[in-house]
Amino acid sequence: MTLNPCTLLVDNGSHRAESTLSLRRIAESLGSQLGREVHPVSLLHSTKVDPGDLGGIPAQIFEPFLKKQRENGENSFLVVPFFFGHSAAIYEYLPQRVREIGGGWPELEVRVAPSMVKLDEPEDVRVARILGDLVARKIEEEGLVRPAVTLVDHGTPRVAVNKVRNHVANQLAEVLKDKASVVEASSMERREGDEYAFNEPLLENLLGQEKFERDVVLSMLFISPGRHAGPGGDIAQIRQEAEKEHEGLRTFGSDLFATHPGVVNLLAERFAEGLAGVPVAGEVPAPEAGGERHERT
């Protein structure tokens, strides 16, 4: 592999301009730190955003981006996933697209860096530390005293992705220590059926219950703003409904992950690990099988 691969910071993609703008900001900061261009590229969805909302520059998605780079003579790529865990988007969808594209492009070489959370390295607490810092800031801003904290994710049909939520929640409890009275994981939504009960508790059911009936900080396991975690999104609506239903309940959302300056340092380390990795061949190896669907945000 060339020592100078075309580098992509890749997220899932969103129909919201704010998500693409956030990805661009992080890619620019990462590129400045690495001393190389880092291209902000989504797997899907983002080309539906009006370029007028993106400074006149259309969003880029994975497959057309690679094909365009081929026209410029580029054959070597390094993908840095802007994902918490082992999403099917990275570990299933992306390798599938690489295999299909590579069928007529034998020179194509794509490496994929590790995701931000490593379940097989419990001593790696960098994601939890960033989330903990965001929660601590919110506690200080609001003048709270040992509030309850819930680490809330989207919810998933895959057990492996749920393991990431629970893993980070346990680490977050250790990071926050006495700053929080309790730390518990929750999900925004889940599919019907007992087979998806691992997503429990749902945020709407947790809020207002014992230990979560007064001041509650939501630690947002969402990277960038979108229809779930953005202003007026699904999470905000759940909070509003819960506060109406439970007298005395106050909820506070921490800032989203991508707003923290430590994110770039973490991604720079993942870039270095990816540079030393092997190209995609069949699938991207993951310590845990499965992942989340590549749904729009």
PDB file of C-alpha atoms in Angstrom:
ATOM      1  CA  MET A   1       0.000   0.000   0.000  1.00  0.00           C
ATOM      2  CA  THR A   2       1.185   3.487  -0.757  1.00  0.00           C
ATOM      3  CA  LEU A   3       2.265   5.492   2.266  1.00  0.00           C
ATOM      4  CA  ASN A   4       0.009   8.254   1.048  1.00  0.00           C
ATOM      5  CA  PRO A   5      -3.445   6.706   0.577  1.00  0.00           C
ATOM      6  CA  CYS A   6      -6.470   8.820  -0.138  1.00  0.00           C
ATOM      7  CA  THR A   7      -7.964   9.208   3.345  1.00  0.00           C
ATOM      8  CA  LEU A   8     -11.695   9.278   4.036  1.00  0.00           C
ATOM      9  CA  LEU A   9     -13.485  10.124   7.269  1.00  0.00           C
ATOM     10  CA  VAL A  10     -16.686   8.130   6.817  1.00  0.00           C
ATOM     11  CA  ASP A  11     -19.988   8.424   8.650  1.00  0.00           C
ATOM     12  CA  ASN A  12     -23.329   6.783   8.026  1.00  0.00           C
ATOM     13  CA  GLY A  13     -24.908   9.746   6.278  1.00  0.00           C
ATOM     14  CA  SER A  14     -27.937  11.873   7.033  1.00  0.00           C
ATOM     15  CA  HIS A  15     -30.708  13.833   5.387  1.00  0.00           C
ATOM     16  CA  ARG A  16     -29.796  16.747   7.667  1.00  0.00           C
ATOM     17  CA  ALA A  17     -27.275  19.360   6.550  1.00  0.00           C
ATOM     18  CA  GLU A  18     -25.982  19.758  10.120  1.00  0.00           C
ATOM     19  CA  SER A  19     -24.613  16.227  10.074  1.00  0.00           C
ATOM     20  CA  THR A  20     -22.631  16.746   6.860  1.00  0.00           C
ATOM     21  CA  LEU A  21     -21.312  20.086   8.085  1.00  0.00           C
ATOM     22  CA  SER A  22     -20.176  18.427  11.309  1.00  0.00           C
ATOM     23  CA  LEU A  23     -18.407  15.688   9.347  1.00  0.00           C
ATOM     24  CA  ARG A  24     -16.639  18.303   7.239  1.00  0.00           C
ATOM     25  CA  ARG A  25     -15.483  20.204  10.289  1.00  0.00           C
ATOM     26  CA  ILE A  26     -13.997  17.102  11.902  1.00  0.00           C
ATOM     27  CA  ALA A  27     -12.374  15.968   8.634  1.00  0.00           C
ATOM     28  CA  GLU A  28     -10.722  19.355   8.244  1.00  0.00           C
ATOM     29  CA  SER A  29      -9.415  19.300  11.819  1.00  0.00           C
ATOM     30  CA  LEU A  30      -8.182  15.727  11.427  1.00  0.00           C
ATOM     31  CA  GLY A  31      -6.457  16.625   8.180  1.00  0.00           C
ATOM     32  CA  SER A  32      -4.700  19.560   9.854  1.00  0.00           C
ATOM     33  CA  GLN A  33      -3.453  17.285  12.617  1.00  0.00           C
ATOM     34  CA  LEU A  34      -2.292  14.571  10.231  1.00  0.00           C
ATOM     35  CA  GLY A  35      -0.802  16.978   7.711  1.00  0.00           C
ATOM     36  CA  ARG A  36      -2.814  15.472   4.854  1.00  0.00           C
ATOM     37  CA  GLU A  37      -6.181  15.936   3.194  1.00  0.00           C
ATOM     38  CA  VAL A  38      -9.007  13.990   4.792  1.00  0.00           C
ATOM     39  CA  HIS A  39     -12.153  13.729   2.703  1.00  0.00           C
ATOM     40  CA  PRO A  40     -15.549  13.855   4.474  1.00  0.00           C
ATOM     41  CA  VAL A  41     -17.577  11.056   2.879  1.00  0.00           C
ATOM     42  CA  SER A  42     -20.834   9.420   3.939  1.00  0.00           C
ATOM     43  CA  LEU A  43     -21.835   5.871   3.108  1.00  0.00           C
ATOM     44  CA  LEU A  44     -25.378   6.819   2.084  1.00  0.00           C
ATOM     45  CA  HIS A  45     -28.175   9.384   2.292  1.00  0.00           C
ATOM     46  CA  SER A  46     -26.251  12.686   2.386  1.00  0.00           C
ATOM     47  CA  THR A  47     -26.559  13.457  -1.322  1.00  0.00           C
ATOM     48  CA  LYS A  48     -30.252  14.108  -0.588  1.00  0.00           C
ATOM     49  CA  VAL A  49     -29.219  17.292   1.248  1.00  0.00           C
ATOM     50  CA  ASP A  50     -29.677  20.484  -0.752  1.00  0.00           C
ATOM     51  CA  PRO A  51     -26.183  21.772  -1.665  1.00  0.00           C
ATOM     52  CA  GLY A  52     -27.523  25.236  -0.907  1.00  0.00           C
ATOM     53  CA  ASP A  53     -27.569  24.219   2.736  1.00  0.00           C
ATOM     54  CA  LEU A  54     -23.956  23.025   2.463  1.00  0.00           C
ATOM     55  CA  GLY A  55     -22.291  26.180   1.251  1.00  0.00           C
ATOM     56  CA  GLY A  56     -22.979  25.203  -2.355  1.00  0.00           C
ATOM     57  CA  ILE A  57     -20.797  22.096  -2.121  1.00  0.00           C
ATOM     58  CA  PRO A  58     -22.711  18.805  -2.532  1.00  0.00           C
ATOM     59  CA  ALA A  59     -22.149  16.040   0.000  1.00  0.00           C
ATOM     60  CA  GLN A  60     -20.108  13.046  -1.120  1.00  0.00           C
ATOM     61  CA  ILE A  61     -20.993   9.388  -0.685  1.00  0.00           C
ATOM     62  CA  PHE A  62     -18.665   6.417  -0.741  1.00  0.00           C
ATOM     63  CA  GLU A  63     -19.052   4.608  -4.040  1.00  0.00           C
ATOM     64  CA  PRO A  64     -19.252   7.632  -6.383  1.00  0.00           C
ATOM     65  CA  PHE A  65     -16.350   9.211  -4.472  1.00  0.00           C
ATOM     66  CA  LEU A  66     -14.086   6.200  -5.058  1.00  0.00           C
ATOM     67  CA  LYS A  67     -14.988   6.044  -8.747  1.00  0.00           C
ATOM     68  CA  LYS A  68     -14.224   9.749  -9.160  1.00  0.00           C
ATOM     69  CA  GLN A  69     -10.856   9.305  -7.474  1.00  0.00           C
ATOM     70  CA  ARG A  70     -10.081   6.446  -9.845  1.00  0.00           C
ATOM     71  CA  GLU A  71     -10.463   8.876 -12.735  1.00  0.00           C
ATOM     72  CA  ASN A  72      -7.754  10.947 -11.045  1.00  0.00           C
ATOM     73  CA  GLY A  73      -5.416   7.944 -10.879  1.00  0.00           C
ATOM     74  CA  GLU A  74      -6.023   7.037  -7.216  1.00  0.00           C
ATOM     75  CA  ASN A  75      -6.159   3.342  -6.321  1.00  0.00           C
ATOM     76  CA  SER A  76      -5.298   3.266  -2.621  1.00  0.00           C
ATOM     77  CA  PHE A  77      -7.710   4.357   0.124  1.00  0.00           C
ATOM     78  CA  LEU A  78      -7.867   4.423   3.899  1.00  0.00           C
ATOM     79  CA  VAL A  79     -11.272   4.666   5.574  1.00  0.00           C
ATOM     80  CA  VAL A  80     -11.411   6.107   9.093  1.00  0.00           C
ATOM     81  CA  PRO A  81     -14.869   5.158  10.457  1.00  0.00           C
ATOM     82  CA  PHE A  82     -16.688   7.890  12.338  1.00  0.00           C
ATOM     83  CA  PHE A  83     -18.659   5.194  14.158  1.00  0.00           C
ATOM     84  CA  PHE A  84     -18.698   4.179  17.794  1.00  0.00           C
ATOM     85  CA  GLY A  85     -18.797   0.444  17.261  1.00  0.00           C
ATOM     86  CA  HIS A  86     -19.084  -2.451  14.883  1.00  0.00           C
ATOM     87  CA  SER A  87     -21.792  -1.188  12.587  1.00  0.00           C
ATOM     88  CA  ALA A  88     -23.025  -3.351   9.744  1.00  0.00           C
ATOM     89  CA  ALA A  89     -22.541  -0.251   7.612  1.00  0.00           C
ATOM     90  CA  ILE A  90     -18.771  -0.603   8.059  1.00  0.00           C
ATOM     91  CA  TYR A  91     -18.353  -4.331   8.563  1.00  0.00           C
ATOM     92  CA  GLU A  92     -20.864  -5.579   5.992  1.00  0.00           C
ATOM     93  CA  TYR A  93     -22.078  -2.883   3.598  1.00  0.00           C
ATOM     94  CA  LEU A  94     -18.735  -1.186   2.926  1.00  0.00           C
ATOM     95  CA  PRO A  95     -16.804  -4.420   2.191  1.00  0.00           C
ATOM     96  CA  GLN A  96     -19.627  -5.527  -0.101  1.00  0.00           C
ATOM     97  CA  ARG A  97     -19.367  -2.311  -2.086  1.00  0.00           C
ATOM     98  CA  VAL A  98     -15.565  -2.600  -2.240  1.00  0.00           C
ATOM     99  CA  ARG A  99     -15.810  -6.160  -3.584  1.00  0.00           C
ATOM    100  CA  GLU A 100     -18.294  -5.155  -6.258  1.00  0.00           C
ATOM    101  CA  ILE A 101     -16.338  -2.066  -7.298  1.00  0.00           C
ATOM    102  CA  GLY A 102     -13.083  -4.022  -7.251  1.00  0.00           C
ATOM    103  CA  GLY A 103     -14.427  -6.588  -9.694  1.00  0.00           C
ATOM    104  CA  GLY A 104     -13.495  -4.247 -12.518  1.00  0.00           C
ATOM    105  CA  TRP A 105     -10.721  -2.433 -10.686  1.00  0.00           C
ATOM    106  CA  PRO A 106      -7.946  -4.893  -9.763  1.00  0.00           C
ATOM    107  CA  GLU A 107      -5.644  -2.132  -8.499  1.00  0.00           C
ATOM    108  CA  LEU A 108      -8.176  -1.027  -5.880  1.00  0.00           C
ATOM    109  CA  GLU A 109      -6.913  -1.273  -2.311  1.00  0.00           C
ATOM    110  CA  VAL A 110      -9.027  -0.189   0.652  1.00  0.00           C
ATOM    111  CA  ARG A 111      -8.017  -0.350   4.284  1.00  0.00           C
ATOM    112  CA  VAL A 112     -10.395   0.354   7.157  1.00  0.00           C
ATOM    113  CA  ALA A 113      -9.212   1.712  10.491  1.00  0.00           C
ATOM    114  CA  PRO A 114     -10.766   0.441  13.746  1.00  0.00           C
ATOM    115  CA  SER A 115     -13.975   2.019  15.000  1.00  0.00           C
ATOM    116  CA  MET A 116     -13.797   4.364  17.987  1.00  0.00           C
ATOM    117  CA  VAL A 117     -14.904   1.845  20.647  1.00  0.00           C
ATOM    118  CA  LYS A 118     -12.913  -1.382  21.011  1.00  0.00           C
ATOM    119  CA  LEU A 119     -14.829  -4.033  22.904  1.00  0.00           C
ATOM    120  CA  ASP A 120     -11.784  -6.283  22.914  1.00  0.00           C
ATOM    121  CA  GLU A 121      -9.652  -3.616  24.640  1.00  0.00           C
ATOM    122  CA  PRO A 122     -11.510  -2.703  27.872  1.00  0.00           C
ATOM    123  CA  GLU A 123      -8.611  -0.543  28.999  1.00  0.00           C
ATOM    124  CA  ASP A 124      -9.302   1.834  26.093  1.00  0.00           C
ATOM    125  CA  VAL A 125     -11.651   4.335  27.737  1.00  0.00           C
ATOM    126  CA  ARG A 126     -11.147   7.318  25.438  1.00  0.00           C
ATOM    127  CA  VAL A 127     -14.732   7.446  24.190  1.00  0.00           C
ATOM    128  CA  ALA A 128     -16.062   7.224  27.755  1.00  0.00           C
ATOM    129  CA  ARG A 129     -13.694   9.968  28.877  1.00  0.00           C
ATOM    130  CA  ILE A 130     -14.920  12.287  26.137  1.00  0.00           C
ATOM    131  CA  LEU A 131     -18.539  11.547  27.018  1.00  0.00           C
ATOM    132  CA  GLY A 132     -17.737  12.002  30.706  1.00  0.00           C
ATOM    133  CA  ASP A 133     -16.183  15.384  30.038  1.00  0.00           C
ATOM    134  CA  LEU A 134     -19.276  16.486  28.117  1.00  0.00           C
ATOM    135  CA  VAL A 135     -21.512  15.353  30.992  1.00  0.00           C
ATOM    136  CA  ALA A 136     -19.299  17.103  33.568  1.00  0.00           C
ATOM    137  CA  ARG A 137     -19.525  20.323  31.558  1.00  0.00           C
ATOM    138  CA  LYS A 138     -23.321  20.099  31.530  1.00  0.00           C
ATOM    139  CA  ILE A 139     -23.388  19.445  35.278  1.00  0.00           C
ATOM    140  CA  GLU A 140     -21.268  22.535  35.867  1.00  0.00           C
ATOM    141  CA  GLU A 141     -23.221  24.719  33.416  1.00  0.00           C
ATOM    142  CA  GLU A 142     -26.536  23.879  35.071  1.00  0.00           C
ATOM    143  CA  GLY A 143     -25.272  23.876  38.647  1.00  0.00           C
ATOM    144  CA  LEU A 144     -26.400  20.303  39.226  1.00  0.00           C
ATOM    145  CA  VAL A 145     -25.448  18.189  42.221  1.00  0.00           C
ATOM    146  CA  ARG A 146     -24.900  14.488  41.528  1.00  0.00           C
ATOM    147  CA  PRO A 147     -27.647  14.110  38.917  1.00  0.00           C
ATOM    148  CA  ALA A 148     -28.697  10.782  37.460  1.00  0.00           C
ATOM    149  CA  VAL A 149     -27.073  10.061  34.084  1.00  0.00           C
ATOM    150  CA  THR A 150     -28.295   7.880  31.265  1.00  0.00           C
ATOM    151  CA  LEU A 151     -26.148   7.018  28.279  1.00  0.00           C
ATOM    152  CA  VAL A 152     -28.722   6.964  25.486  1.00  0.00           C
ATOM    153  CA  ASP A 153     -28.219   5.494  22.029  1.00  0.00           C
ATOM    154  CA  HIS A 154     -30.536   5.046  19.079  1.00  0.00           C
ATOM    155  CA  GLY A 155     -31.415   1.409  19.702  1.00  0.00           C
ATOM    156  CA  THR A 156     -30.480  -1.461  17.400  1.00  0.00           C
ATOM    157  CA  PRO A 157     -31.609  -4.820  16.046  1.00  0.00           C
ATOM    158  CA  ARG A 158     -28.100  -6.174  16.641  1.00  0.00           C
ATOM    159  CA  VAL A 159     -26.839  -7.487  19.982  1.00  0.00           C
ATOM    160  CA  ALA A 160     -23.250  -6.559  19.109  1.00  0.00           C
ATOM    161  CA  VAL A 161     -24.115  -2.878  18.811  1.00  0.00           C
ATOM    162  CA  ASN A 162     -26.033  -2.999  22.076  1.00  0.00           C
ATOM    163  CA  LYS A 163     -22.901  -4.410  23.713  1.00  0.00           C
ATOM    164  CA  VAL A 164     -21.103  -1.217  22.720  1.00  0.00           C
ATOM    165  CA  ARG A 165     -23.757   0.861  24.501  1.00  0.00           C
ATOM    166  CA  ASN A 166     -23.493  -1.187  27.686  1.00  0.00           C
ATOM    167  CA  HIS A 167     -19.692  -1.328  27.530  1.00  0.00           C
ATOM    168  CA  VAL A 168     -19.403   2.448  27.269  1.00  0.00           C
ATOM    169  CA  ALA A 169     -22.040   2.981  29.984  1.00  0.00           C
ATOM    170  CA  ASN A 170     -20.005   0.891  32.408  1.00  0.00           C
ATOM    171  CA  GLN A 171     -16.879   2.853  31.546  1.00  0.00           C
ATOM    172  CA  LEU A 172     -18.761   6.148  31.876  1.00  0.00           C
ATOM    173  CA  ALA A 173     -19.834   5.226  35.413  1.00  0.00           C
ATOM    174  CA  GLU A 174     -16.164   4.742  36.317  1.00  0.00           C
ATOM    175  CA  VAL A 175     -15.183   8.023  34.672  1.00  0.00           C
ATOM    176  CA  LEU A 176     -17.885  10.096  36.387  1.00  0.00           C
ATOM    177  CA  LYS A 177     -17.630   8.425  39.794  1.00  0.00           C
ATOM    178  CA  ASP A 178     -19.172  10.730  42.422  1.00  0.00           C
ATOM    179  CA  LYS A 179     -20.263  13.355  39.889  1.00  0.00           C
ATOM    180  CA  ALA A 180     -23.372  11.232  39.198  1.00  0.00           C
ATOM    181  CA  SER A 181     -25.751   9.485  41.571  1.00  0.00           C
ATOM    182  CA  VAL A 182     -26.332   6.686  39.059  1.00  0.00           C
ATOM    183  CA  VAL A 183     -25.331   5.874  35.478  1.00  0.00           C
ATOM    184  CA  GLU A 184     -27.541   3.619  33.388  1.00  0.00           C
ATOM    185  CA  ALA A 185     -27.792   2.888  29.671  1.00  0.00           C
ATOM    186  CA  SER A 186     -30.993   3.412  27.671  1.00  0.00           C
ATOM    187  CA  SER A 187     -32.148   3.456  24.055  1.00  0.00           C
ATOM    188  CA  MET A 188     -34.290   5.884  22.121  1.00  0.00           C
ATOM    189  CA  GLU A 189     -36.314   3.136  20.439  1.00  0.00           C
ATOM    190  CA  ARG A 190     -36.464  -0.599  19.732  1.00  0.00           C
ATOM    191  CA  ARG A 191     -38.223  -3.025  17.457  1.00  0.00           C
ATOM    192  CA  GLU A 192     -41.207  -4.993  18.678  1.00  0.00           C
ATOM    193  CA  GLY A 193     -40.632  -8.520  19.958  1.00  0.00           C
ATOM    194  CA  ASP A 194     -38.863 -10.231  22.824  1.00  0.00           C
ATOM    195  CA  GLU A 195     -35.821 -10.813  20.637  1.00  0.00           C
ATOM    196  CA  TYR A 196     -35.108  -7.073  20.759  1.00  0.00           C
ATOM    197  CA  ALA A 197     -35.639  -6.628  24.486  1.00  0.00           C
ATOM    198  CA  PHE A 198     -31.897  -6.215  24.967  1.00  0.00           C
ATOM    199  CA  ASN A 199     -32.432  -2.541  24.054  1.00  0.00           C
ATOM    200  CA  GLU A 200     -34.301  -1.955  27.306  1.00  0.00           C
ATOM    201  CA  PRO A 201     -34.733   0.246  29.120  1.00  0.00           C
ATOM    202  CA  LEU A 202     -36.154   2.713  26.641  1.00  0.00           C
ATOM    203  CA  LEU A 203     -35.450   6.339  27.485  1.00  0.00           C
ATOM    204  CA  GLU A 204     -39.164   7.212  27.665  1.00  0.00           C
ATOM    205  CA  ASN A 205     -39.691   4.490  30.284  1.00  0.00           C
ATOM    206  CA  LEU A 206     -36.572   5.285  32.292  1.00  0.00           C
ATOM    207  CA  LEU A 207     -37.277   8.990  32.733  1.00  0.00           C
ATOM    208  CA  GLY A 208     -39.422   9.627  35.782  1.00  0.00           C
ATOM    209  CA  GLN A 209     -38.748   6.254  37.353  1.00  0.00           C
ATOM    210  CA  GLU A 210     -36.898   5.630  40.621  1.00  0.00           C
ATOM    211  CA  LYS A 211     -33.466   7.311  40.637  1.00  0.00           C
ATOM    212  CA  PHE A 212     -34.393   9.195  37.436  1.00  0.00           C
ATOM    213  CA  GLU A 213     -37.256  11.300  38.769  1.00  0.00           C
ATOM    214  CA  ARG A 214     -35.399  14.587  39.429  1.00  0.00           C
ATOM    215  CA  ASP A 215     -32.362  15.963  37.596  1.00  0.00           C
ATOM    216  CA  VAL A 216     -31.230  13.709  34.752  1.00  0.00           C
ATOM    217  CA  VAL A 217     -28.389  14.321  32.294  1.00  0.00           C
ATOM    218  CA  LEU A 218     -28.572  12.512  28.987  1.00  0.00           C
ATOM    219  CA  SER A 219     -25.138  11.476  27.797  1.00  0.00           C
ATOM    220  CA  MET A 220     -25.710  11.347  24.073  1.00  0.00           C
ATOM    221  CA  LEU A 221     -24.224   8.339  22.289  1.00  0.00           C
ATOM    222  CA  PHE A 222     -24.775  10.172  19.019  1.00  0.00           C
ATOM    223  CA  ILE A 223     -21.912  11.629  17.020  1.00  0.00           C
ATOM    224  CA  SER A 224     -23.492  14.544  15.168  1.00  0.00           C
ATOM    225  CA  PRO A 225     -26.857  16.304  14.979  1.00  0.00           C
ATOM    226  CA  GLY A 226     -29.562  14.644  12.916  1.00  0.00           C
ATOM    227  CA  ARG A 227     -33.255  13.880  13.099  1.00  0.00           C
ATOM    228  CA  HIS A 228     -32.745  11.949  16.344  1.00  0.00           C
ATOM    229  CA  ALA A 229     -30.277  14.009  18.351  1.00  0.00           C
ATOM    230  CA  GLY A 230     -30.522  17.424  16.741  1.00  0.00           C
ATOM    231  CA  PRO A 231     -32.593  20.395  17.922  1.00  0.00           C
ATOM    232  CA  GLY A 232     -36.263  19.451  17.894  1.00  0.00           C
ATOM    233  CA  GLY A 233     -35.372  15.834  17.160  1.00  0.00           C
ATOM    234  CA  ASP A 234     -36.742  12.609  18.586  1.00  0.00           C
ATOM    235  CA  ILE A 235     -34.689  12.751  21.793  1.00  0.00           C
ATOM    236  CA  ALA A 236     -35.826  16.306  22.527  1.00  0.00           C
ATOM    237  CA  GLN A 237     -39.458  15.275  22.066  1.00  0.00           C
ATOM    238  CA  ILE A 238     -39.073  12.316  24.436  1.00  0.00           C
ATOM    239  CA  ARG A 239     -37.578  14.619  27.053  1.00  0.00           C
ATOM    240  CA  GLN A 240     -40.384  17.152  26.714  1.00  0.00           C
ATOM    241  CA  GLU A 241     -43.081  14.517  27.046  1.00  0.00           C
ATOM    242  CA  ALA A 242     -41.396  12.979  30.090  1.00  0.00           C
ATOM    243  CA  GLU A 243     -41.118  16.338  31.856  1.00  0.00           C
ATOM    244  CA  LYS A 244     -44.823  16.992  31.242  1.00  0.00           C
ATOM    245  CA  GLU A 245     -45.746  13.603  32.652  1.00  0.00           C
ATOM    246  CA  HIS A 246     -43.479  13.605  35.715  1.00  0.00           C
ATOM    247  CA  GLU A 247     -43.640  16.619  38.005  1.00  0.00           C
ATOM    248  CA  GLY A 248     -40.221  17.654  39.260  1.00  0.00           C
ATOM    249  CA  LEU A 249     -38.331  15.913  36.464  1.00  0.00           C
ATOM    250  CA  ARG A 250     -35.719  18.043  34.734  1.00  0.00           C
ATOM    251  CA  THR A 251     -33.647  16.681  31.845  1.00  0.00           C
ATOM    252  CA  PHE A 252     -30.460  18.060  30.348  1.00  0.00           C
ATOM    253  CA  GLY A 253     -28.757  16.823  27.192  1.00  0.00           C
ATOM    254  CA  SER A 254     -24.974  16.841  27.010  1.00  0.00           C
ATOM    255  CA  ASP A 255     -23.344  18.191  23.866  1.00  0.00           C
ATOM    256  CA  LEU A 256     -22.872  15.717  21.037  1.00  0.00           C
ATOM    257  CA  PHE A 257     -19.689  13.705  20.672  1.00  0.00           C
ATOM    258  CA  ALA A 258     -18.338  15.534  17.620  1.00  0.00           C
ATOM    259  CA  THR A 259     -18.226  18.834  19.515  1.00  0.00           C
ATOM    260  CA  HIS A 260     -15.411  17.666  21.798  1.00  0.00           C
ATOM    261  CA  PRO A 261     -11.812  18.548  20.803  1.00  0.00           C
ATOM    262  CA  GLY A 262     -10.542  15.150  21.969  1.00  0.00           C
ATOM    263  CA  VAL A 263     -12.358  13.445  19.107  1.00  0.00           C
ATOM    264  CA  VAL A 264      -9.695  14.453  16.596  1.00  0.00           C
ATOM    265  CA  ASN A 265      -6.889  12.942  18.681  1.00  0.00           C
ATOM    266  CA  LEU A 266      -8.805   9.671  18.912  1.00  0.00           C
ATOM    267  CA  LEU A 267      -9.422   9.569  15.160  1.00  0.00           C
ATOM    268  CA  ALA A 268      -5.754  10.338  14.488  1.00  0.00           C
ATOM    269  CA  GLU A 269      -4.787   7.255  16.483  1.00  0.00           C
ATOM    270  CA  ARG A 270      -7.297   5.142  14.602  1.00  0.00           C
ATOM    271  CA  PHE A 271      -5.849   6.477  11.334  1.00  0.00           C
ATOM    272  CA  ALA A 272      -2.380   5.270  12.338  1.00  0.00           C
ATOM    273  CA  GLU A 273      -3.771   1.843  13.228  1.00  0.00           C
ATOM    274  CA  GLY A 274      -5.599   1.645   9.926  1.00  0.00           C
ATOM    275  CA  LEU A 275      -2.484   2.575   7.986  1.00  0.00           C
ATOM    276  CA  ALA A 276      -0.780  -0.504   9.414  1.00  0.00           C
ATOM    277  CA  GLY A 277      -3.749  -2.769   8.702  1.00  0.00           C
ATOM    278  CA  VAL A 278      -4.540  -5.109   5.838  1.00  0.00           C
ATOM    279  CA  PRO A 279      -6.810  -4.321   2.858  1.00  0.00           C
ATOM    280  CA  VAL A 280     -10.447  -5.326   2.774  1.00  0.00           C
ATOM    281  CA  ALA A 281     -10.742  -8.903   1.494  1.00  0.00           C
ATOM    282  CA  GLY A 282     -14.217 -10.363   1.775  1.00  0.00           C
ATOM    283  CA  GLU A 283     -15.130  -8.520   4.968  1.00  0.00           C
ATOM    284  CA  VAL A 284     -13.701  -6.188   7.560  1.00  0.00           C
ATOM    285  CA  PRO A 285     -12.743  -8.288  10.592  1.00  0.00           C
ATOM    286  CA  ALA A 286     -14.549  -7.253  13.760  1.00  0.00           C
ATOM    287  CA  PRO A 287     -14.047  -8.505  17.326  1.00  0.00           C
ATOM    288  CA  GLU A 288     -17.838  -8.810  17.644  1.00  0.00           C
ATOM    289  CA  ALA A 289     -20.089 -10.139  14.891  1.00  0.00           C
ATOM    290  CA  GLY A 290     -22.914  -8.043  13.541  1.00  0.00           C
ATOM    291  CA  GLY A 291     -23.662  -4.371  13.676  1.00  0.00           C
ATOM    292  CA  GLU A 292     -26.324  -1.778  13.186  1.00  0.00           C
ATOM    293  CA  ARG A 293     -28.225  -1.151   9.994  1.00  0.00           C
ATOM    294  CA  HIS A 294     -27.206   1.792   7.853  1.00  0.00           C
ATOM    295  CA  GLU A 295     -30.361   3.809   8.520  1.00  0.00           C
ATOM    296  CA  ARG A 296     -30.594   7.469   7.747  1.00  0.00           C
ATOM    297  CA  THR A 297     -30.388  10.061  10.501  1.00  0.00           C
TER     298      THR A 297
END
